[in-house]
CSV table of C-alpha atoms in Angstrom, one decimal:
chain,number,residue,atom,x,y,z
A,1,MET,CA,10.7,37.7,6.6
A,2,PRO,CA,8.9,36.5,3.5
A,3,VAL,CA,10.1,33.1,2.2
A,4,PHE,CA,10.3,32.9,-1.6
A,5,ASP,CA,12.8,30.5,-3.1
A,6,PHE,CA,12.4,29.0,-6.6
A,7,SER,CA,15.8,27.5,-6.5
A,8,ASN,CA,14.9,25.1,-3.7
A,9,SER,CA,11.6,24.1,-5.3
A,10,LYS,CA,10.5,20.5,-4.7
A,11,THR,CA,8.5,18.2,-6.9
A,12,GLU,CA,4.9,18.2,-5.7
A,13,LYS,CA,3.6,14.8,-6.9
A,14,LYS,CA,4.9,11.5,-8.2
A,15,ASP,CA,2.3,11.6,-11.0
A,16,PRO,CA,4.3,11.8,-14.3
A,17,GLU,CA,1.7,14.0,-15.8
A,18,CYS,CA,2.1,16.7,-13.2
A,19,THR,CA,4.2,19.5,-14.6
A,20,TYR,CA,4.6,21.8,-11.7
A,21,THR,CA,6.9,22.2,-8.7
A,22,THR,CA,6.0,23.9,-5.5
A,23,PHE,CA,7.8,26.7,-3.6
A,24,GLN,CA,7.3,28.0,-0.1
A,25,SER,CA,6.2,31.6,0.5
A,26,ASN,CA,4.9,33.7,3.4
A,27,GLU,CA,4.1,36.6,1.1
A,28,LYS,CA,0.9,38.4,2.2
A,29,VAL,CA,0.5,40.6,-1.0
A,30,PRO,CA,1.3,38.7,-4.3
A,31,SER,CA,2.9,40.6,-7.2
A,32,PRO,CA,4.3,39.6,-10.6
A,33,GLU,CA,7.7,39.4,-8.9
A,34,LYS,CA,6.3,37.2,-6.0
A,35,PRO,CA,3.4,35.4,-7.7
A,36,ILE,CA,0.9,32.7,-6.6
A,37,LEU,CA,1.8,30.5,-9.5
A,38,ILE,CA,3.6,30.5,-12.9
A,39,ILE,CA,2.1,29.2,-16.2
A,40,ASP,CA,4.1,28.3,-19.3
A,41,ASN,CA,4.1,31.1,-21.9
A,42,LYS,CA,6.7,29.8,-24.4
A,43,SER,CA,4.1,29.0,-27.1
A,44,ARG,CA,2.0,32.1,-26.5
A,45,GLN,CA,2.1,35.3,-24.5
A,46,TRP,CA,-0.9,35.6,-22.3
A,47,LYS,CA,-3.0,38.7,-21.7
A,48,HIS,CA,-2.7,40.7,-18.5
A,49,HIS,CA,-6.3,39.6,-17.6
A,50,SER,CA,-7.0,36.1,-18.9
A,51,CYS,CA,-10.0,33.9,-18.4
A,52,GLY,CA,-10.4,30.1,-18.4
A,53,VAL,CA,-10.4,27.1,-16.1
A,54,PHE,CA,-7.9,24.9,-14.4
A,55,SER,CA,-7.7,21.4,-15.8
A,56,ASN,CA,-8.4,18.7,-13.3
A,57,PRO,CA,-4.9,18.0,-11.8
A,58,ASN,CA,-5.6,14.3,-11.8
A,59,GLN,CA,-5.7,14.5,-15.6
A,60,LYS,CA,-3.1,17.2,-16.3
A,61,SER,CA,-1.8,20.2,-14.3
A,62,SER,CA,-2.6,23.0,-16.7
A,63,PHE,CA,-4.8,26.0,-17.3
A,64,GLU,CA,-7.1,26.2,-20.3
A,65,PHE,CA,-7.1,29.8,-21.6
A,66,LYS,CA,-10.3,30.8,-23.3
A,67,GLU,CA,-9.2,33.3,-26.0
A,68,GLN,CA,-11.2,34.8,-28.9
A,69,ASP,CA,-9.6,32.4,-31.4
A,70,GLY,CA,-10.0,29.2,-29.3
A,71,VAL,CA,-9.1,27.4,-26.1
A,72,PHE,CA,-5.4,27.0,-25.4
A,73,PRO,CA,-4.0,24.8,-22.6
A,74,ALA,CA,-0.7,25.7,-20.9
A,75,ASP,CA,1.2,23.8,-18.2
A,76,ILE,CA,1.4,25.1,-14.7
A,77,LEU,CA,5.2,25.3,-13.9
A,78,LYS,CA,5.4,26.5,-10.3
A,79,ILE,CA,2.9,27.1,-7.5
A,80,ASP,CA,2.9,28.5,-4.0
A,81,ALA,CA,2.5,25.4,-1.7
A,82,ARG,CA,-0.3,27.1,0.1
A,83,PHE,CA,-2.5,27.2,-3.0
A,84,VAL,CA,-2.0,23.6,-4.3
A,85,SER,CA,-5.3,22.4,-2.8
A,86,LEU,CA,-7.2,25.4,-3.9
A,87,VAL,CA,-6.1,25.0,-7.6
A,88,LYS,CA,-7.0,21.3,-7.4
A,89,TRP,CA,-10.4,22.2,-6.1
A,90,LEU,CA,-11.0,24.8,-8.8
A,91,GLY,CA,-10.0,22.3,-11.4
A,92,GLU,CA,-12.2,19.5,-10.1
A,93,ASN,CA,-15.2,21.8,-9.9
A,94,HIS,CA,-14.5,23.4,-13.3
A,95,ILE,CA,-14.8,26.9,-11.8
A,96,SER,CA,-14.3,29.7,-14.4
A,97,VAL,CA,-11.8,32.2,-13.2
A,98,ARG,CA,-10.0,35.3,-14.3
A,99,LEU,CA,-6.3,35.5,-13.8
A,100,SER,CA,-4.3,38.7,-13.5
A,101,GLY,CA,-0.6,38.2,-14.4
A,102,GLN,CA,2.4,39.3,-16.2
A,103,ASN,CA,4.6,37.6,-18.8
A,104,THR,CA,8.1,37.1,-17.5
A,105,GLU,CA,11.2,35.1,-18.6
A,106,ASP,CA,10.1,32.4,-16.1
A,107,GLY,CA,6.5,32.3,-17.5
A,108,TYR,CA,3.1,33.9,-17.0
A,109,ALA,CA,3.3,35.1,-13.3
A,110,ILE,CA,-0.1,35.1,-11.7
A,111,TYR,CA,-0.8,37.3,-8.7
A,112,LYS,CA,-4.6,37.4,-8.6
A,113,ILE,CA,-7.3,34.8,-9.1
A,114,ARG,CA,-11.0,35.8,-9.3
A,115,GLU,CA,-14.2,33.9,-10.1
A,116,THR,CA,-16.0,35.0,-13.3
A,117,ALA,CA,-19.2,33.0,-13.3
A,118,PHE,CA,-21.5,31.2,-11.0
A,119,GLY,CA,-23.6,29.2,-13.5
A,120,GLY,CA,-23.0,27.1,-16.6
A,121,ALA,CA,-19.9,24.9,-16.4
A,122,GLY,CA,-19.3,25.3,-12.7
A,123,LYS,CA,-20.3,27.3,-9.7
A,124,LEU,CA,-19.2,27.7,-6.1
A,125,SER,CA,-21.0,26.2,-3.2
A,126,ALA,CA,-21.2,29.5,-1.3
A,127,GLU,CA,-22.3,33.0,-2.0
A,128,ASP,CA,-20.4,35.6,-4.0
A,129,GLY,CA,-17.0,36.2,-2.6
A,130,PHE,CA,-16.3,32.7,-1.3
A,131,LEU,CA,-13.2,32.2,-3.6
A,132,GLN,CA,-11.8,35.6,-2.5
A,133,PHE,CA,-12.5,34.7,1.1
A,134,MET,CA,-10.4,31.6,0.8
A,135,ILE,CA,-7.6,33.3,-1.1
A,136,GLU,CA,-7.3,36.0,1.6
A,137,ARG,CA,-7.2,33.4,4.3
A,138,LEU,CA,-4.4,31.6,2.5
A,139,LEU,CA,-2.4,34.7,2.0
A,140,ALA,CA,-2.7,35.5,5.7
A,141,SER,CA,-1.4,32.0,6.6
A,142,ASN,CA,2.2,30.9,6.8
A,143,ALA,CA,3.8,28.6,4.4
A,144,PRO,CA,3.2,24.9,5.4
A,145,THR,CA,6.1,23.3,7.2
A,146,GLU,CA,5.6,20.3,5.0
A,147,LEU,CA,4.6,20.6,1.4
A,148,PRO,CA,1.2,19.1,0.5
A,149,ASP,CA,1.4,15.6,-0.9
A,150,GLY,CA,-1.8,15.8,-3.0
A,151,ASP,CA,-4.1,13.8,-0.8
A,152,GLU,CA,-7.5,15.0,0.4
A,153,GLU,CA,-6.2,16.2,3.7
A,154,ASP,CA,-4.3,19.1,2.0
A,155,GLU,CA,-6.1,22.3,3.0
A,156,ASP,CA,-5.9,26.1,3.4
A,157,GLY,CA,-8.2,29.5,3.0
A,158,ASP,CA,-10.0,33.3,4.6
A,159,ASP,CA,-12.9,35.2,6.1
A,160,MET,CA,-16.6,35.6,5.2
A,161,LYS,CA,-19.4,33.7,6.9
A,162,LEU,CA,-19.5,30.0,6.3
A,163,THR,CA,-22.8,28.4,7.3
A,164,SER,CA,-23.8,25.7,4.8
A,165,ILE,CA,-22.3,22.2,5.0
A,166,GLN,CA,-21.1,22.4,1.4
A,167,SER,CA,-19.3,25.7,1.9
A,168,ILE,CA,-17.7,24.4,5.1
A,169,THR,CA,-16.7,21.2,3.3
A,170,ASP,CA,-15.1,23.2,0.4
A,171,PHE,CA,-13.3,25.5,2.9
A,172,MET,CA,-11.9,22.5,4.7
A,173,THR,CA,-10.6,21.0,1.4
A,174,CYS,CA,-9.0,24.2,0.3
A,175,ALA,CA,-8.2,26.1,3.4
A,176,GLY,CA,-7.9,23.7,6.3
A,177,ARG,CA,-4.2,24.3,6.9
A,178,THR,CA,-4.9,27.8,8.1
A,179,MET,CA,-6.4,26.2,11.3
A,180,PRO,CA,-4.4,24.6,14.2
A,181,ASP,CA,-4.0,20.8,13.8
A,182,ASN,CA,-6.4,20.0,16.7
A,183,ILE,CA,-9.1,22.2,15.3
A,184,ARG,CA,-8.7,20.8,11.8
A,185,LEU,CA,-9.1,17.3,13.3
A,186,TRP,CA,-12.1,18.4,15.3
A,187,ALA,CA,-13.7,20.0,12.2
A,188,ARG,CA,-13.4,16.8,10.3
A,189,ARG,CA,-15.2,14.8,13.0
A,190,ASN,CA,-17.9,17.4,13.4
A,191,LEU,CA,-18.4,17.6,9.6
A,192,ALA,CA,-18.9,13.8,9.6
A,193,VAL,CA,-21.6,14.2,12.3
A,194,ALA,CA,-23.3,17.1,10.4
A,195,LYS,CA,-23.5,14.9,7.2
A,196,SER,CA,-24.5,11.7,8.9
A,197,HIS,CA,-28.0,10.2,8.8
A,198,GLU,CA,-27.2,7.9,11.6
A,199,VAL,CA,-27.5,10.6,14.3
A,200,SER,CA,-30.4,12.7,15.3
A,201,GLN,CA,-31.3,16.0,13.6
A,202,GLU,CA,-30.5,17.8,16.8
A,203,GLU,CA,-27.0,16.4,16.8
A,204,ARG,CA,-26.5,17.4,13.2
A,205,ARG,CA,-27.8,20.9,13.9
A,206,HIS,CA,-25.4,21.4,16.8
A,207,ALA,CA,-22.4,20.1,14.8
A,208,GLN,CA,-23.2,22.4,11.9
A,209,ARG,CA,-23.6,25.4,14.3
A,210,ALA,CA,-20.3,24.6,16.0
A,211,LEU,CA,-18.5,24.3,12.7
A,212,SER,CA,-19.9,27.6,11.4
A,213,ILE,CA,-18.6,29.3,14.5
A,214,MET,CA,-15.1,27.8,14.4
A,215,MET,CA,-14.6,28.1,10.6
A,216,ASN,CA,-15.3,31.9,10.7
A,217,ILE,CA,-12.5,32.6,13.2
A,218,GLN,CA,-9.2,33.4,11.6
A,219,TRP,CA,-6.6,31.4,13.7
A,220,LYS,CA,-3.5,33.6,13.8
A,221,ASN,CA,-0.1,32.8,15.3
A,222,ASN,CA,1.2,34.6,18.3
A,223,TYR,CA,3.8,36.7,16.4
A,224,PHE,CA,3.2,40.5,16.9
A,225,GLU,CA,4.7,43.2,14.7
A,226,SER,CA,6.6,46.0,16.3
A,227,ILE,CA,4.5,48.9,17.8
A,228,ASP,CA,5.6,52.5,17.5
A,229,PRO,CA,6.1,53.7,21.1
A,230,VAL,CA,5.6,57.4,20.1
A,231,GLU,CA,2.2,56.6,18.6
A,232,ALA,CA,1.4,54.5,21.7
A,233,ARG,CA,2.2,57.5,23.9
A,234,ARG,CA,0.1,59.8,21.7
A,235,ILE,CA,-2.9,57.5,22.2
A,236,LEU,CA,-2.4,57.4,25.9
A,237,ASP,CA,-2.1,61.2,26.2
A,238,GLU,CA,-5.3,61.5,24.1
A,239,GLU,CA,-7.3,59.2,26.4
A,240,LEU,CA,-5.8,60.1,29.8
A,241,TYR,CA,-4.6,63.3,31.6
A,242,GLY,CA,-1.7,62.9,33.9
A,243,MET,CA,-1.0,59.4,35.3
A,244,GLU,CA,2.6,59.4,34.2
A,245,LYS,CA,3.5,56.2,36.1
A,246,VAL,CA,0.6,54.3,34.5
A,247,LYS,CA,1.6,55.5,31.0
A,248,GLN,CA,5.2,54.6,31.7
A,249,ARG,CA,4.2,51.0,32.7
A,250,ILE,CA,2.2,50.6,29.5
A,251,ILE,CA,5.0,51.9,27.3
A,252,GLU,CA,7.4,49.4,29.1
A,253,THR,CA,4.9,46.6,28.0
A,254,ILE,CA,5.0,47.9,24.4
A,255,ILE,CA,8.8,47.9,24.3
A,256,GLN,CA,8.8,44.3,25.7
A,257,ILE,CA,6.4,43.2,22.9
A,258,ASN,CA,8.7,44.9,20.3
A,259,ARG,CA,11.7,43.0,21.7
A,260,THR,CA,10.1,39.5,21.9
A,261,HIS,CA,7.3,39.9,19.2
A,262,THR,CA,5.0,38.0,21.6
A,263,LEU,CA,2.6,39.1,24.2
A,264,PRO,CA,3.8,39.4,27.8
A,265,ALA,CA,3.3,36.3,30.0
A,266,TYR,CA,1.0,38.4,32.3
A,267,GLY,CA,-1.9,40.6,31.6
A,268,LEU,CA,-2.6,44.0,33.2
A,269,LEU,CA,-4.7,44.5,36.3
A,270,LEU,CA,-5.8,48.1,36.7
A,271,VAL,CA,-6.8,48.8,40.3
A,272,GLY,CA,-8.2,52.1,41.5
A,273,PRO,CA,-11.3,54.0,42.7
A,274,ALA,CA,-14.4,54.2,40.5
A,275,GLY,CA,-14.2,56.7,37.7
A,276,THR,CA,-10.4,57.0,37.5
A,277,GLY,CA,-10.4,55.8,33.9
A,278,LYS,CA,-9.5,52.1,34.2
A,279,SER,CA,-11.7,51.1,31.3
A,280,GLN,CA,-10.4,53.9,29.2
A,281,ILE,CA,-6.9,52.7,29.7
A,282,ALA,CA,-7.9,49.2,28.7
A,283,TYR,CA,-9.5,50.4,25.5
A,284,ALA,CA,-6.5,52.6,24.7
A,285,VAL,CA,-4.2,49.5,25.1
A,286,ALA,CA,-6.4,47.6,22.6
A,287,ARG,CA,-6.1,50.5,20.2
A,288,ILE,CA,-2.3,50.5,20.6
A,289,LEU,CA,-2.1,46.7,20.0
A,290,LYS,CA,-4.4,47.1,17.0
A,291,LEU,CA,-6.5,44.2,18.3
A,292,PRO,CA,-10.3,43.7,18.5
A,293,TRP,CA,-11.5,43.7,22.1
A,294,THR,CA,-14.3,42.2,24.1
A,295,THR,CA,-15.5,42.8,27.6
A,296,LEU,CA,-16.4,40.4,30.4
A,297,ASP,CA,-18.4,42.0,33.2
A,298,MET,CA,-17.8,39.7,36.1
A,299,SER,CA,-20.4,41.4,38.3
A,300,SER,CA,-23.1,40.0,36.0
A,301,ILE,CA,-21.6,36.5,35.8
A,302,ASN,CA,-22.6,34.1,38.6
A,303,ASP,CA,-22.5,30.7,36.9
A,304,PRO,CA,-19.3,29.2,35.3
A,305,GLU,CA,-21.5,27.9,32.5
A,306,GLN,CA,-22.0,31.4,31.2
A,307,LEU,CA,-18.3,31.4,30.4
A,308,THR,CA,-17.8,27.8,29.4
A,309,GLY,CA,-21.0,27.1,27.5
A,310,SER,CA,-23.4,24.2,27.9
A,311,SER,CA,-23.1,20.6,26.7
A,312,ARG,CA,-24.8,19.7,23.5
A,313,VAL,CA,-26.8,17.0,25.3
A,314,TYR,CA,-29.2,19.9,26.3
A,315,ALA,CA,-31.9,21.1,23.9
A,316,ASN,CA,-31.0,24.8,24.4
A,317,ALA,CA,-27.3,24.3,24.4
A,318,LYS,CA,-25.1,27.2,23.3
A,319,PRO,CA,-21.5,28.3,23.4
A,320,GLY,CA,-20.2,30.4,26.4
A,321,ILE,CA,-19.4,34.1,26.5
A,322,ILE,CA,-15.7,33.5,25.8
A,323,MET,CA,-16.3,31.4,22.7
A,324,GLU,CA,-18.8,34.0,21.4
A,325,ALA,CA,-16.2,36.7,21.9
A,326,PHE,CA,-13.8,34.8,19.6
A,327,SER,CA,-16.7,34.5,17.1
A,328,MET,CA,-17.6,38.2,17.2
A,329,ALA,CA,-13.9,39.2,16.9
A,330,GLY,CA,-13.5,36.9,13.9
A,331,GLU,CA,-9.9,36.1,14.9
A,332,SER,CA,-8.0,34.4,17.7
A,333,ASN,CA,-5.9,37.4,18.7
A,334,LEU,CA,-7.8,39.8,20.8
A,335,VAL,CA,-7.9,41.8,24.1
A,336,PHE,CA,-10.2,40.5,26.8
A,337,ILE,CA,-11.2,43.4,29.1
A,338,ILE,CA,-12.4,41.8,32.3
A,339,ASN,CA,-14.4,44.4,34.3
A,340,GLU,CA,-14.7,44.2,38.0
A,341,LEU,CA,-12.5,41.3,38.6
A,342,ASP,CA,-13.0,41.7,42.3
A,343,LYS,CA,-16.6,40.6,41.8
A,344,ALA,CA,-15.6,37.3,40.2
A,345,THR,CA,-15.7,35.2,43.4
A,346,ASN,CA,-19.4,35.1,44.0
A,347,GLY,CA,-20.6,31.9,42.4
A,348,LYS,CA,-24.1,30.6,43.2
A,349,GLY,CA,-23.6,27.0,44.0
A,350,ASN,CA,-22.6,25.7,40.5
A,351,GLY,CA,-18.9,26.6,40.9
A,352,ASN,CA,-16.8,29.7,40.8
A,353,PRO,CA,-16.6,31.8,37.6
A,354,ALA,CA,-13.2,33.0,38.8
A,355,ASP,CA,-11.8,29.5,38.4
A,356,VAL,CA,-12.8,29.4,34.7
A,357,LEU,CA,-10.8,32.6,34.1
A,358,LEU,CA,-7.6,30.8,35.3
A,359,THR,CA,-7.5,28.6,32.2
A,360,LEU,CA,-8.0,31.6,29.9
A,361,LEU,CA,-5.3,33.5,31.7
A,362,ASP,CA,-2.7,30.7,31.6
A,363,ASN,CA,-2.7,30.9,27.7
A,364,LEU,CA,-2.6,27.1,27.5
A,365,GLY,CA,-5.9,26.8,25.8
A,366,PHE,CA,-9.6,27.1,26.7
A,367,THR,CA,-12.2,24.4,26.3
A,368,ASP,CA,-15.9,25.4,25.7
A,369,ASN,CA,-18.4,22.7,26.7
A,370,TYR,CA,-20.5,23.3,23.6
A,371,MET,CA,-17.6,23.3,21.1
A,372,GLU,CA,-16.0,20.3,22.7
A,373,CYS,CA,-12.6,21.5,21.5
A,374,MET,CA,-9.6,23.2,23.0
A,375,VAL,CA,-9.3,26.7,21.7
A,376,PRO,CA,-5.7,28.2,21.5
A,377,THR,CA,-5.4,31.3,23.7
A,378,VAL,CA,-1.8,32.3,23.0
A,379,GLY,CA,-3.0,35.5,21.2
A,380,VAL,CA,-5.3,36.6,24.0
A,381,TYR,CA,-4.2,39.6,26.1
A,382,PRO,CA,-6.3,40.0,29.3
A,383,ILE,CA,-6.7,43.5,30.9
A,384,ALA,CA,-8.7,43.4,34.1
A,385,THR,CA,-10.1,46.2,36.2
A,386,ALA,CA,-11.0,46.2,39.9
A,387,ASN,CA,-11.8,48.7,42.7
A,388,ASP,CA,-10.4,46.6,45.6
A,389,LYS,CA,-7.6,44.1,44.9
A,390,ALA,CA,-8.1,42.6,48.4
A,391,GLN,CA,-11.2,40.9,47.1
A,392,ILE,CA,-9.3,39.1,44.4
A,393,SER,CA,-8.1,35.6,45.0
A,394,ALA,CA,-4.3,34.9,45.1
A,395,PRO,CA,-4.4,32.6,42.0
A,396,LEU,CA,-6.0,35.3,39.9
A,397,MET,CA,-3.7,38.0,41.2
A,398,SER,CA,-0.7,35.9,40.3
A,399,ARG,CA,-1.7,36.0,36.6
A,400,PHE,CA,-1.5,39.8,36.3
A,401,ALA,CA,1.0,42.7,36.5
A,402,VAL,CA,-0.8,45.1,38.8
A,403,ILE,CA,-1.0,48.8,38.0
A,404,GLU,CA,-2.5,51.0,40.8
A,405,LEU,CA,-4.3,54.1,39.7
A,406,PRO,CA,-4.5,56.9,42.3
A,407,ASP,CA,-7.4,59.3,42.5
A,408,TYR,CA,-7.1,62.7,40.9
A,409,THR,CA,-6.0,65.7,42.9
A,410,ALA,CA,-8.2,68.8,43.0
A,411,GLU,CA,-5.9,70.6,40.6
A,412,GLU,CA,-6.0,67.7,38.2
A,413,LYS,CA,-9.8,67.7,38.3
A,414,LYS,CA,-9.8,71.4,37.4
A,415,VAL,CA,-7.7,70.7,34.3
A,416,ILE,CA,-9.8,67.7,33.3
A,417,PHE,CA,-13.0,69.6,33.7
A,418,SER,CA,-12.0,72.8,31.9
A,419,LYS,CA,-9.7,71.3,29.2
A,420,PHE,CA,-11.4,68.0,28.4
A,421,ALA,CA,-14.9,67.3,30.0
A,422,LEU,CA,-16.6,70.7,29.3
A,423,PRO,CA,-15.2,71.2,25.7
A,424,LYS,CA,-16.2,67.6,24.8
A,425,VAL,CA,-19.8,68.3,26.0
A,426,LEU,CA,-20.0,71.7,24.2
A,427,LYS,CA,-18.9,70.1,21.0
A,428,ARG,CA,-21.5,67.4,21.2
A,429,MET,CA,-24.3,70.0,21.9
A,430,SER,CA,-23.0,72.3,19.1
A,431,LEU,CA,-22.3,75.1,21.6
A,432,LYS,CA,-19.4,77.6,21.1
A,433,GLU,CA,-16.9,78.0,23.9
A,434,GLU,CA,-17.9,81.7,24.4
A,435,GLU,CA,-21.6,80.6,24.8
A,436,CYS,CA,-20.9,78.6,27.9
A,437,VAL,CA,-18.2,79.9,30.2
A,438,VAL,CA,-17.3,78.7,33.7
A,439,ALA,CA,-15.5,81.4,35.7
A,440,SER,CA,-12.6,80.7,37.9
A,441,ASP,CA,-14.7,80.8,41.1
A,442,GLY,CA,-17.3,78.7,39.4
A,443,LEU,CA,-14.7,76.1,38.6
A,444,ASP,CA,-13.7,76.0,42.2
A,445,ALA,CA,-17.3,75.6,43.2
A,446,VAL,CA,-17.7,72.6,40.8
A,447,ILE,CA,-14.6,70.9,42.2
A,448,GLU,CA,-15.8,71.6,45.8
A,449,GLN,CA,-19.2,70.2,45.0
A,450,PHE,CA,-17.7,66.8,44.2
A,451,ALA,CA,-14.8,66.8,46.6
A,452,ASP,CA,-16.0,63.7,48.4
A,453,THR,CA,-16.4,61.6,45.2
A,454,THR,CA,-13.7,59.6,43.4
A,455,GLY,CA,-12.8,59.7,39.8
A,456,ILE,CA,-14.1,62.1,37.2
A,457,ARG,CA,-17.5,60.7,36.2
A,458,ASP,CA,-19.3,63.2,38.4
A,459,LEU,CA,-17.3,66.0,36.8
A,460,GLU,CA,-18.4,64.8,33.4
A,461,GLN,CA,-22.0,64.7,34.5
A,462,ALA,CA,-21.5,68.2,36.0
A,463,ALA,CA,-20.2,69.5,32.6
A,464,GLU,CA,-23.3,68.0,31.0
A,465,HIS,CA,-25.6,69.7,33.5
A,466,ILE,CA,-23.9,73.1,33.0
A,467,ALA,CA,-23.9,72.9,29.2
A,468,ALA,CA,-27.6,71.9,29.1
A,469,ASN,CA,-28.5,74.8,31.4
A,470,ALA,CA,-26.6,77.2,29.2
A,471,LEU,CA,-28.3,75.9,26.1
A,472,TYR,CA,-31.7,76.3,27.8
A,473,GLN,CA,-31.0,79.9,28.7
A,474,ILE,CA,-29.8,80.7,25.2
A,475,GLU,CA,-32.8,79.2,23.5
A,476,VAL,CA,-35.5,80.3,26.0
A,477,ASN,CA,-34.2,83.5,27.5
A,478,HIS,CA,-32.5,84.5,24.2
A,479,VAL,CA,-29.2,85.4,25.8
A,480,SER,CA,-26.0,85.3,23.7
A,481,SER,CA,-23.9,83.6,26.4
A,482,VAL,CA,-23.9,82.3,29.9
A,483,ILE,CA,-21.1,82.8,32.5
A,484,PHE,CA,-21.3,80.5,35.5
A,485,ASP,CA,-19.8,82.0,38.6
A,486,ALA,CA,-19.7,80.3,42.1
A,487,ASP,CA,-23.2,81.3,43.1
A,488,MET,CA,-24.7,80.1,39.8
A,489,VAL,CA,-22.9,76.7,40.1
A,490,LYS,CA,-24.1,76.2,43.7
A,491,LYS,CA,-27.6,77.1,42.8
A,492,LEU,CA,-27.6,74.8,39.8
A,493,PHE,CA,-26.5,71.8,41.9
A,494,GLU,CA,-28.7,72.5,44.9
């Protein structure tokens, strides 16, 4: 629930010139009723959109309105505790801004702050959008448990791409509290290295690269909003035919998340023959959770360093696949889809990649050798796929709730081919349903042709082949439609 309490406001600073008090708020979308800050309007009613600059809070906590008839300072009365450092930074750098607000009995209630100029009296260290980037990150963060005390360690901010040392420094000053404590401490240390002239250029380069990666990840808490089970079921039905037990198990997981507002302690392990839709289920769950997803293909990973990254002592050092996944997602809450988990035991002398996965799956934090920092993993939901669970080690198996996917029956394959696979291909090829028809005996022939194969991939390829042949006959032989009976199907797949 949003926290917004003016009555319990607390004096921000001991400086007698400071006019404002702070309040705690978890509001994500400010409004005149739930503003970012309030400015005194007793001497003058301010315009809905007003321009000016914040005075340096070390001199006076006010805003200087630039009106047509002059410049008019007005005291800041109240401010969201998350924005104290940002306002101080804007004042110290004399950044021109435009405020959007409304005059109320309590004062001029500000709910938007935008930059209006990049040159002249002041400019931002980063490209266009940097201020908005930080404000969005601040709004996405929770109210600080302790109100800022005005020192240089007060921080908070949001998402763009921070690459320069100056933009990273400004972000740390204004938005550092949106990051976990250990990452904020790590960032300060690496920022010192990146700025130092007492270390090698290579060390400075690595520190700046690591900072850029870490700063551009939005570190979220592990609280999950409720998910609509009806919408979740619709997505599952859209992606999968049949498999009622599998869908039931996934809906149970959704209901569990709704009750606890946290991810389950165990990920999902989908076990079944090739082509039964294991990856489709994983993608569907990611859609239901409304999380970004990334894939780890364990059959192509034979060295643990691919996952953990390499130490900065090496010239070609770089982060591992897991850290890069966080960077690509841009946030700490995401779905890791681990394909072919049963292939994760084949290390090549440098250790076992499967052992690295254990730290990721335990949700206690993951350490990348390049970043040299423990990354929180409480918002990571792993979904693994495997063909043979007998090949998976006991420690890995114990981290998952296992869902076994049976192969499709002949009748189910008929429905999948005629209702899903073929219509999908026809739509992609811009063919009408009446232009490519598979007769009843032709459908039996298709299923019989692939009776010895598992899953539905072969059926999808068969649909592609049939549709392509129909398109060929229509274009070359100038027929209006093609009907595939059993003989035509058998001849086509000879």
